[in-house]
Tab-separated table of C-alpha atoms in Angstrom:
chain	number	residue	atom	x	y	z
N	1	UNK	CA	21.760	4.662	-9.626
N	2	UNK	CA	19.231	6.892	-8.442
N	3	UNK	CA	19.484	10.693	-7.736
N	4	UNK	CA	17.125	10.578	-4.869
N	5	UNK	CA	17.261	14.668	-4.026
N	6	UNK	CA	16.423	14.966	-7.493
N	7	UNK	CA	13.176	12.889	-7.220
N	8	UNK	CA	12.092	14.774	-4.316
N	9	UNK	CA	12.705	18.101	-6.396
N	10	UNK	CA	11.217	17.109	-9.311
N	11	UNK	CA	8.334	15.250	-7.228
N	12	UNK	CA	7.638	18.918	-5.405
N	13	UNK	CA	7.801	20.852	-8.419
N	14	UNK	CA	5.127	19.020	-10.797
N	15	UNK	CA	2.364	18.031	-7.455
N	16	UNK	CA	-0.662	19.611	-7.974
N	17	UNK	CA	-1.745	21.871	-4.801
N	18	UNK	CA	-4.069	21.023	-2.387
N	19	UNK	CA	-7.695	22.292	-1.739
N	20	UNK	CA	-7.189	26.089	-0.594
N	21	UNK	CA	-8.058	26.241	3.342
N	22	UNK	CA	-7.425	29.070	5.969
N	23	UNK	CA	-4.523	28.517	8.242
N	24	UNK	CA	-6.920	28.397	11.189
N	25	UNK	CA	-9.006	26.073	9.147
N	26	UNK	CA	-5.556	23.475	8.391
N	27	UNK	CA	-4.604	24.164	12.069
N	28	UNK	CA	-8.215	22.909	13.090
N	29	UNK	CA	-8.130	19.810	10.222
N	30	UNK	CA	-4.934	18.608	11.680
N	31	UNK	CA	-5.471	18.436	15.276
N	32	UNK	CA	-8.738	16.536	14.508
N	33	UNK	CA	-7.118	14.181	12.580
N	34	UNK	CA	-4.604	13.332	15.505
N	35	UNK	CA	-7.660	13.240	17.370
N	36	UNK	CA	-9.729	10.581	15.304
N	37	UNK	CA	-6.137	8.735	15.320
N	38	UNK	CA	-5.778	8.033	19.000
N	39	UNK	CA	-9.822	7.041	19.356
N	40	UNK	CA	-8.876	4.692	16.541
N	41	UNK	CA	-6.926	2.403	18.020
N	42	UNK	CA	-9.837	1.351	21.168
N	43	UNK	CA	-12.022	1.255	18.093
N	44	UNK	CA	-9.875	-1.228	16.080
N	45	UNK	CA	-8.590	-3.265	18.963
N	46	UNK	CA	-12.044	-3.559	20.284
N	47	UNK	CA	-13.143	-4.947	16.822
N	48	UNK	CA	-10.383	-7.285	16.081
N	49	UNK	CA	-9.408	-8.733	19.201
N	50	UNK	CA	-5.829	-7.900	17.970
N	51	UNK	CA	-3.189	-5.951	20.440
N	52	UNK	CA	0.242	-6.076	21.347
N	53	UNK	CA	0.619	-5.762	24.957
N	54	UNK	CA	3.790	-5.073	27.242
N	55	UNK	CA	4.700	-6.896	30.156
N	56	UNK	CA	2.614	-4.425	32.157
N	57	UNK	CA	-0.415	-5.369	29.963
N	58	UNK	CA	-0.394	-2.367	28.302
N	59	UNK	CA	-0.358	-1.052	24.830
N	60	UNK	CA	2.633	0.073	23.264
N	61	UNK	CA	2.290	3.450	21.771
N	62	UNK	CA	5.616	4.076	19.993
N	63	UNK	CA	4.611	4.568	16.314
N	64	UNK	CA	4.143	7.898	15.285
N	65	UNK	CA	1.370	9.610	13.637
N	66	UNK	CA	2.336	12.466	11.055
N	67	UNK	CA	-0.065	14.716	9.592
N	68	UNK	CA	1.560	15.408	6.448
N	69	UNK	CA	1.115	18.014	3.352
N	70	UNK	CA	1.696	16.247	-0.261
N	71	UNK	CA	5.532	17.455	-0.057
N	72	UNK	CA	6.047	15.525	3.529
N	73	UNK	CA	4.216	12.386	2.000
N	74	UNK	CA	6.829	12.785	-1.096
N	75	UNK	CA	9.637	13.045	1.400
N	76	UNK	CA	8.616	9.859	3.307
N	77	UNK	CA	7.972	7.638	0.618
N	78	UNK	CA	11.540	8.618	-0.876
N	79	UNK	CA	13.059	7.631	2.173
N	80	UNK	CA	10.986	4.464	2.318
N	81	UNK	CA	12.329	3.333	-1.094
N	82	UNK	CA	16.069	4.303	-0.119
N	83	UNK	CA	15.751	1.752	2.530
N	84	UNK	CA	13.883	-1.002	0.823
N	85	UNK	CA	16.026	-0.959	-3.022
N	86	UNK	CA	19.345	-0.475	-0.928
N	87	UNK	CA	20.529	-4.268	-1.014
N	88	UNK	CA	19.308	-4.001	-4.944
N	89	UNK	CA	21.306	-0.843	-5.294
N	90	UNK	CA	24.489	-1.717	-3.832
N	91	UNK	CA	24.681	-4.995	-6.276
N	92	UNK	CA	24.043	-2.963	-9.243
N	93	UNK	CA	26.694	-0.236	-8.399
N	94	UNK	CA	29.455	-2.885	-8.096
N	95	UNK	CA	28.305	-4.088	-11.742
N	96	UNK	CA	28.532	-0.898	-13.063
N	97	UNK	CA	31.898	-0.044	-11.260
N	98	UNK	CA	32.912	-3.009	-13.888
N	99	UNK	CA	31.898	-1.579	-16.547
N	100	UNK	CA	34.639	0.346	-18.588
N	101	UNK	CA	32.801	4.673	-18.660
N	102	UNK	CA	30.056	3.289	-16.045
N	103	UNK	CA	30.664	5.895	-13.345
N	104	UNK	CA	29.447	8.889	-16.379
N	105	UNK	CA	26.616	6.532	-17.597
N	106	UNK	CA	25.476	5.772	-14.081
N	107	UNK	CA	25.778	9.704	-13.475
N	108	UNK	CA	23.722	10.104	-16.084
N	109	UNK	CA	20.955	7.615	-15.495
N	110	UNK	CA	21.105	8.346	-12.068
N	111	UNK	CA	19.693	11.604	-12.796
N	112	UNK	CA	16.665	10.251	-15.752
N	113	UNK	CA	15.687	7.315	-12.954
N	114	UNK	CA	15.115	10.724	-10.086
N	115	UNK	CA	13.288	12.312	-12.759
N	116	UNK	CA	11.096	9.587	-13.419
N	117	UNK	CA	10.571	8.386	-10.256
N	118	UNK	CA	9.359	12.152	-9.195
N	119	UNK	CA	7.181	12.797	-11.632
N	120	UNK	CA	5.373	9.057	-10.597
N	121	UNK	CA	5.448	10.140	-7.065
N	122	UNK	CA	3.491	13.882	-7.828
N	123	UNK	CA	1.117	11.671	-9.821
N	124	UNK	CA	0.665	9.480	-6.486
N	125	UNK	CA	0.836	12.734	-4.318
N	126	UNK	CA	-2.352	13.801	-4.407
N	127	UNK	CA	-4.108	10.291	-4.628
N	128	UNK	CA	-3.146	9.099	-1.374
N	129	UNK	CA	-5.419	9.605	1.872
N	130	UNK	CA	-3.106	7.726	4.409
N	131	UNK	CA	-0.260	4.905	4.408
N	132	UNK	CA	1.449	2.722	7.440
N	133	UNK	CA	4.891	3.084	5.981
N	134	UNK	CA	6.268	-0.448	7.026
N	135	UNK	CA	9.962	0.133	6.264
N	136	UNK	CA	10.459	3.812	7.317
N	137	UNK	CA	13.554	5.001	8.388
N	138	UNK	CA	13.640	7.730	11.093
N	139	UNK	CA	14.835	10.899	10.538
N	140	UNK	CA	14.914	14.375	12.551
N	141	UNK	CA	11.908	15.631	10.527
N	142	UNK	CA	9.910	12.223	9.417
N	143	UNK	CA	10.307	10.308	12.925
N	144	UNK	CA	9.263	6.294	13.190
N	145	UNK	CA	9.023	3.890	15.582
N	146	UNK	CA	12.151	1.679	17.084
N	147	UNK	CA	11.771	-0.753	14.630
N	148	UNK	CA	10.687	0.704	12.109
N	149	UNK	CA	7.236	2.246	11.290
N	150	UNK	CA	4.953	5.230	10.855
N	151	UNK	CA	1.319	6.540	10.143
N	152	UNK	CA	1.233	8.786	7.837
N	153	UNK	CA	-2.443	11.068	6.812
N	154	UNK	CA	-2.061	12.989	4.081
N	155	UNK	CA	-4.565	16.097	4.871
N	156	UNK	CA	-5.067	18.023	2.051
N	157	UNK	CA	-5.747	14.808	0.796
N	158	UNK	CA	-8.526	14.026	2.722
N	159	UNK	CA	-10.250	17.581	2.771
N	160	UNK	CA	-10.155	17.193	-1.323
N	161	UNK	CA	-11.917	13.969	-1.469
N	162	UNK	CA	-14.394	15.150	1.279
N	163	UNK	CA	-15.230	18.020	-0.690
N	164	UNK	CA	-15.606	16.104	-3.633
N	165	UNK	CA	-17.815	13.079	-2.316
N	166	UNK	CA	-20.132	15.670	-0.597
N	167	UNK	CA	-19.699	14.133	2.968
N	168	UNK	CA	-19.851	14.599	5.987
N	169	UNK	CA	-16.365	15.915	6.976
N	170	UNK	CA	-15.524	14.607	10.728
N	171	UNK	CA	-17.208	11.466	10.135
N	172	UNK	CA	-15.312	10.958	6.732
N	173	UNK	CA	-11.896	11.458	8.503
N	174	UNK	CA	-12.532	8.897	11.158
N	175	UNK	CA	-13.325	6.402	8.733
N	176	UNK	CA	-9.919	6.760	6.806
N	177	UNK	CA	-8.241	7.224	10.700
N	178	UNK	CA	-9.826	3.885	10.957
N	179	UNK	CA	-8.668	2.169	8.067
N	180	UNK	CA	-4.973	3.541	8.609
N	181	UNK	CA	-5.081	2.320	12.071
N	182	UNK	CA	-6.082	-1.020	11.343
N	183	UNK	CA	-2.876	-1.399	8.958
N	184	UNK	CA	-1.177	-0.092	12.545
N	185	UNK	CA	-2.342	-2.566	14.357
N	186	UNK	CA	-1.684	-5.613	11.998
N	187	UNK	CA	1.800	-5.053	12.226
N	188	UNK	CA	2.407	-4.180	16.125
N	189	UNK	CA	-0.009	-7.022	16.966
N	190	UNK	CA	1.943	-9.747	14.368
N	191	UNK	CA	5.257	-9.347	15.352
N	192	UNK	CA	6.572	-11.502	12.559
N	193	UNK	CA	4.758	-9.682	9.616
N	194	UNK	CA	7.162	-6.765	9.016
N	195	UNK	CA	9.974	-9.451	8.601
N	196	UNK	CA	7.950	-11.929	6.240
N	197	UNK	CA	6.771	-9.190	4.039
N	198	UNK	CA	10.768	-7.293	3.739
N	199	UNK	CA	12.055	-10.867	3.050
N	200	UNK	CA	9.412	-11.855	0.102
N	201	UNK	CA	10.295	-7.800	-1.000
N	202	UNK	CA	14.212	-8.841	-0.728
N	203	UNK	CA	13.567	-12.386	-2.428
N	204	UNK	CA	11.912	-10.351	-4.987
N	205	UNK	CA	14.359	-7.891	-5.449
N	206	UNK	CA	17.096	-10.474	-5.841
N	207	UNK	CA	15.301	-11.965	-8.526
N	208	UNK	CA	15.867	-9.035	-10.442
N	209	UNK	CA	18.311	-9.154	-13.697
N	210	UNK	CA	20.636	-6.393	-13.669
N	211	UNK	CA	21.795	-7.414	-17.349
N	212	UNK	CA	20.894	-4.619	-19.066
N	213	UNK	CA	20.444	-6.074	-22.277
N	214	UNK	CA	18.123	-8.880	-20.411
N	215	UNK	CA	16.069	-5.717	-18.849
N	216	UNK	CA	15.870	-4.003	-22.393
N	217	UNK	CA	14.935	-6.745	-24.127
N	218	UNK	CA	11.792	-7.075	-21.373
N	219	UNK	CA	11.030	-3.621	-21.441
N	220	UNK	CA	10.531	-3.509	-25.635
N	221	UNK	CA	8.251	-6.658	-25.107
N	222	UNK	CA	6.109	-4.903	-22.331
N	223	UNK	CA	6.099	-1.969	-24.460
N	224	UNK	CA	4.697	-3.615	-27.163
N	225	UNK	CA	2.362	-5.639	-25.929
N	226	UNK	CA	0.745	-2.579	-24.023
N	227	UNK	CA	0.988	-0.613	-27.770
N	228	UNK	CA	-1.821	-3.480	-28.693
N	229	UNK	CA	1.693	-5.407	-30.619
N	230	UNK	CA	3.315	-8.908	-29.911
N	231	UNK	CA	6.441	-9.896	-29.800
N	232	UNK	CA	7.339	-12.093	-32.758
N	233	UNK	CA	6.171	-15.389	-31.817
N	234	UNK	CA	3.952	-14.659	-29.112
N	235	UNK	CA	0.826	-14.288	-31.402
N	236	UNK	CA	-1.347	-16.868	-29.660
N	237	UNK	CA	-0.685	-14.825	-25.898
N	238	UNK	CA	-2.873	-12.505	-24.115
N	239	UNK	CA	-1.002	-10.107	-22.086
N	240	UNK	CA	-4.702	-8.015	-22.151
N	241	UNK	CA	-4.688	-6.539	-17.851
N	242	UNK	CA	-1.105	-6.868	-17.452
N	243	UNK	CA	0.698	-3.773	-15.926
N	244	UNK	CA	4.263	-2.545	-17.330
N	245	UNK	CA	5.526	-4.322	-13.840
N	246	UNK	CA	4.049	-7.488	-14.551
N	247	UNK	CA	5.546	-7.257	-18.101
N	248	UNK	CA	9.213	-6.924	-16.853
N	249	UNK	CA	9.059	-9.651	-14.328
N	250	UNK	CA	11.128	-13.063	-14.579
N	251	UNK	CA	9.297	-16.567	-13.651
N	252	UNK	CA	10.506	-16.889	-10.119
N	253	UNK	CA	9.033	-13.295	-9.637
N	254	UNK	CA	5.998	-13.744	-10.906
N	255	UNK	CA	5.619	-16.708	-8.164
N	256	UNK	CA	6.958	-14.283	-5.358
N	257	UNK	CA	4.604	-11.483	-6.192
N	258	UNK	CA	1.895	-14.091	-5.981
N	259	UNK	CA	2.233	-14.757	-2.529
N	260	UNK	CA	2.973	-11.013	-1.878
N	261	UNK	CA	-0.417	-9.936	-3.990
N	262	UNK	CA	-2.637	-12.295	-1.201
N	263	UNK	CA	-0.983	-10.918	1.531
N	264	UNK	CA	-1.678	-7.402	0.589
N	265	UNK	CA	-5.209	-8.592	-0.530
N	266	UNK	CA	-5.506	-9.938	3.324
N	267	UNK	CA	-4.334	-6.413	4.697
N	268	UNK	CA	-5.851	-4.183	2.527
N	269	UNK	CA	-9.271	-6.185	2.516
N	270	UNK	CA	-9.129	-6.524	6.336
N	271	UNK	CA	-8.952	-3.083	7.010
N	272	UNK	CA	-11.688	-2.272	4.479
N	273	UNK	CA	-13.725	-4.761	6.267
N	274	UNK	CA	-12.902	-2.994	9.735
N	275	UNK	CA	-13.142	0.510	9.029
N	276	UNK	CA	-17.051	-0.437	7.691
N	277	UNK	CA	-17.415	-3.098	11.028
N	278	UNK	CA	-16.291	-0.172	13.161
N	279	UNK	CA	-18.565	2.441	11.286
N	280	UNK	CA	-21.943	2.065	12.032
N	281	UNK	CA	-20.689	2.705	15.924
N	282	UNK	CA	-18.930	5.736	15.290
N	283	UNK	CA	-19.208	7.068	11.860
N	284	UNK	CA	-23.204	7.478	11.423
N	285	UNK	CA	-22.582	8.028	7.599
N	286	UNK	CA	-20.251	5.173	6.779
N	287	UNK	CA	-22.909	3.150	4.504
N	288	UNK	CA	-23.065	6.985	2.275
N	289	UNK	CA	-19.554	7.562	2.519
N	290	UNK	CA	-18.803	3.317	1.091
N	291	UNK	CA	-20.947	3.310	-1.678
N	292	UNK	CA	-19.498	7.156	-2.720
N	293	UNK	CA	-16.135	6.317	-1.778
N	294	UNK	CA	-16.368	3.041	-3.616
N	295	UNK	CA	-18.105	4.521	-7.115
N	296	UNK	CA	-14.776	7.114	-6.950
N	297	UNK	CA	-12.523	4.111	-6.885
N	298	UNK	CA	-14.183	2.420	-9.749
N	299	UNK	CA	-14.180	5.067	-11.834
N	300	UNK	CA	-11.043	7.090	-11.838
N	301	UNK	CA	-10.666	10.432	-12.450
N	302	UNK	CA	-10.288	10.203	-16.548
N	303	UNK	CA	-9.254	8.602	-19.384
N	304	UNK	CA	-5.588	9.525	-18.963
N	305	UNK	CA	-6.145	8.713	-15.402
N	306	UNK	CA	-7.477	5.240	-16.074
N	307	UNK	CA	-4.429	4.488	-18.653
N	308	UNK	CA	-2.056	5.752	-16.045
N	309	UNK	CA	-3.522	3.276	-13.358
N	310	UNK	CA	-3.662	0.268	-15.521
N	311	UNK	CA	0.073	1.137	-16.862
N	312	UNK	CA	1.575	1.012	-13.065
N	313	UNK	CA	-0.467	-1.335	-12.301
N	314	UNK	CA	-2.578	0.326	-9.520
N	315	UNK	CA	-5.901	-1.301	-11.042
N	316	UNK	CA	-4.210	-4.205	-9.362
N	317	UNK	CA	-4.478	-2.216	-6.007
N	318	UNK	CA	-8.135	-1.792	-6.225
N	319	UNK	CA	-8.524	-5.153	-6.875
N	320	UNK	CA	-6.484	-6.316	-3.859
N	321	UNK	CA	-9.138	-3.843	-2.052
N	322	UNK	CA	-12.311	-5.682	-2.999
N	323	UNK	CA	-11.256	-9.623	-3.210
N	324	UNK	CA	-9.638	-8.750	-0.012
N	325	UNK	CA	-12.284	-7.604	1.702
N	326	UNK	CA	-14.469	-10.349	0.032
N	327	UNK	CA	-12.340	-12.900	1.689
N	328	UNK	CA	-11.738	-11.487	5.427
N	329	UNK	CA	-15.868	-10.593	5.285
N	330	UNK	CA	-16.566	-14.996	4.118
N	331	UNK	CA	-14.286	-16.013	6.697
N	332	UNK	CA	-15.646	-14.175	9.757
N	333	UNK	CA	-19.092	-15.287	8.683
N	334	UNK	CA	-18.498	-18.485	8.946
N	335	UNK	CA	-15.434	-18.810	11.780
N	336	UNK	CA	-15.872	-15.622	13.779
N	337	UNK	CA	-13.571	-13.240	14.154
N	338	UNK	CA	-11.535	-15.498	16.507
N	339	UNK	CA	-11.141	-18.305	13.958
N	340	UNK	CA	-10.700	-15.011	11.380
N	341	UNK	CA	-7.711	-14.339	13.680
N	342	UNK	CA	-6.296	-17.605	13.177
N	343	UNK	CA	-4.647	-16.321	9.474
N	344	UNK	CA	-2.114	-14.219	12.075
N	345	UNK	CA	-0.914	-16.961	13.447
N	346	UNK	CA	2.347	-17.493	11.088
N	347	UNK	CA	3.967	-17.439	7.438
N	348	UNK	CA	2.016	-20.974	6.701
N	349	UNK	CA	-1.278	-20.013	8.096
N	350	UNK	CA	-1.732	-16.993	5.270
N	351	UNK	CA	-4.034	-16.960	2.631
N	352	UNK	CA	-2.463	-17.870	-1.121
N	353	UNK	CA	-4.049	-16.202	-3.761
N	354	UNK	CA	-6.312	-19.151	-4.884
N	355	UNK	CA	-7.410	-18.821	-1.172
N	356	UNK	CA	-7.981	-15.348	-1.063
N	357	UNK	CA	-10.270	-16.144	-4.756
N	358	UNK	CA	-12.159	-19.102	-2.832
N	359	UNK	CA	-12.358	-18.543	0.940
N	360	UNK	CA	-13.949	-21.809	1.919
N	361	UNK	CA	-10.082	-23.612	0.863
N	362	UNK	CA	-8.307	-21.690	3.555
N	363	UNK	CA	-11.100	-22.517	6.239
N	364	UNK	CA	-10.357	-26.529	5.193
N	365	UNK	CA	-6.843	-26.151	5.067
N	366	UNK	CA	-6.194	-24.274	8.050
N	367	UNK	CA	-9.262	-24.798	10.791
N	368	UNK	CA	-9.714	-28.876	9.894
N	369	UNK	CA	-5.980	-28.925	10.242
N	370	UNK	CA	-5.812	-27.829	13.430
N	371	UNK	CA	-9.024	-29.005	14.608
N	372	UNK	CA	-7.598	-32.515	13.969
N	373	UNK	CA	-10.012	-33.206	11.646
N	374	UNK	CA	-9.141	-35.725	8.121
């Protein structure tokens, strides 16, 4: 269904380059960001009061960090989405293996779908500073922890947007060490996170219709109603913010990627909030590097850039970023960051997304509850 070497290809072929830098210079870049990795962690645990100790007390260190070029970030993510659409995959091969001349027409869309999704991963390429891959697969170049796992930095990256916010450069790569390392830390310290999130993916995924005339029919009404048209009948309807995967999504979806949106609103927003708690300690020139950092993420880099980010839907990401962080900052202020800690605690103790919208719900529903009070 997918020709995944081809995506890769086609993925390495159309990403822009990075910033030019000596080979001394990259050499230099990447052992400082390994650096700024490992002091992360005391940082963050210090901060959070979150670790995952061993029966010896101590911390385990099996996830990997990877310094990566845009190509090695391409190659990860591929292999991140092989593991995650697999179940997804597998059910819509045995429909197709129904279907009288399916082997040729999967063939062929096998080969438009790694073409597409290539040319959406060298648009992401050169966007992305770091990522906790969740779901990663090991392999003998892209390594990951037992049970899954890895931090990845993208460093040219990194250098690009340093250069083009004018910053300082060592304390602008701690920061984003620190906000990687807090996504680290969320899911060695939770054990049961990585398996809540992969089955709301999965329930998701299941969801899916693999009718093609179903999915068609979807895809001409999201393409319409992003064109500025409505589908007959739908006059009265507002579809206005909505991203091409919002548009294509069933009812039962649309609840699941509710409760998936707050929890990535929680993460993301959390380590926002950290990597600025952390800052003033370590980074002297974290309140320059926010307020520069956050004017680039407002603004995008262009008009084609801005139409690109509503259409997949990544306006949504920024978003999750600031309502996030809006949340995690109202509930420490008034809890701490020990009663803060108390949203780890299971699947039920997690912010909706009213919650995450109006902080002061979750502090009712979850401290009065368990402080016995009516």
């Amino acid at each position: 269904m997918v020709d995944w070497n081809l995506a890769v290809a086609t993925a390495t072929r159309f990403v822009r380059p990075g910033p030019e830098v000596s080979r001394d210079e990259a050499r230099a870049i990447v052992a400082e960001l390994r650096r700024h990795a490992k002091s992360s962690e005391a940082h963050v645990r210090a901060f959070t009061r979150m670790a995952q100790s061993d029966e010896t007390g101590d911390v385990p260190h099996d996830t990997p960090v990877l310094v990566v070029d845009r190509p090695g970030w391409i190659k990860a993510n591929v292999a991140g989405f092989r593991a995650v659409l697999k179940p997804l995959l597998a059910k819509m091969e045995d429909r197709r293996s129904a279907v009288p001349g399916g082997a040729v027409l999967g063939a062929v869309g096998g080969k438009v779908t790694g073409v597409e999704l290539g040319m959406l991963l060298s648009f992401l390429a050169s966007r992305v500073l770091g990522q906790y891959e969740t779901f990663a697969p090991a392999s003998r170049d892209l390594p990951a922890a037992a049970q899954g796992g890895r931090l990845l930095l993208v460093a040219p990256n990194i250098v690009h947007v340093e250069r083009e916010l004018e910053v300082e450069p060592h304390d602008f790569r701690l920061w984003v060490c620190l906000h990687e390392e807090t996504h680290r830390t969320q899911f060695t310290a939770v054990p049961w996170l990585r398996d809540h999130i992969e089955g709301e993916i999965q329930a998701f995924l299941g969801e899916t219709d693999i009718d093609p005339g179903a999915l068609l029919e979807r895809l001409r009404e999201a393409a319409q109603s992003l064109a500025g048209a409505k589908p007959e009948g739908e006059e009265g309807e507002d579809d206005g913010g909505r991203s091409l995967v919002d548009l294509v999504q069933t009812p039962a979806q649309r609840e699941i990627l509710g409760r998936l949106t707050a929890v990535m609103s929680l993460l993301e927003g959390h380590a926002d909030f950290v990597m600025d708690g952390v800052g003033p300690e370590v980074v002297p020139s974290v309140a320059e590097i926010r307020e520069k950092f956050q004017r680039r993420r407002a603004s995008g880099a262009g008009r084609l850039d801005q139409a690109l980010r509503r259409l997949l839907g990544l306006d949504a990401k920024l978003r999750q970023y600031r309502d996030g962080e809006r949340f995690v900052s109202a509930v420490v202020d008034e809890v701490g960051m020990d009663g803060f800690n108390r949203v780890w605690t299971s699947p039920n103790t997690l912010p909706t997304k009213q919650e995450i919208a109006k902080p002061a719900d979750w502090i009712a529903r979850v401290h009065r509850k368990a402080d016995g009070a009516p």
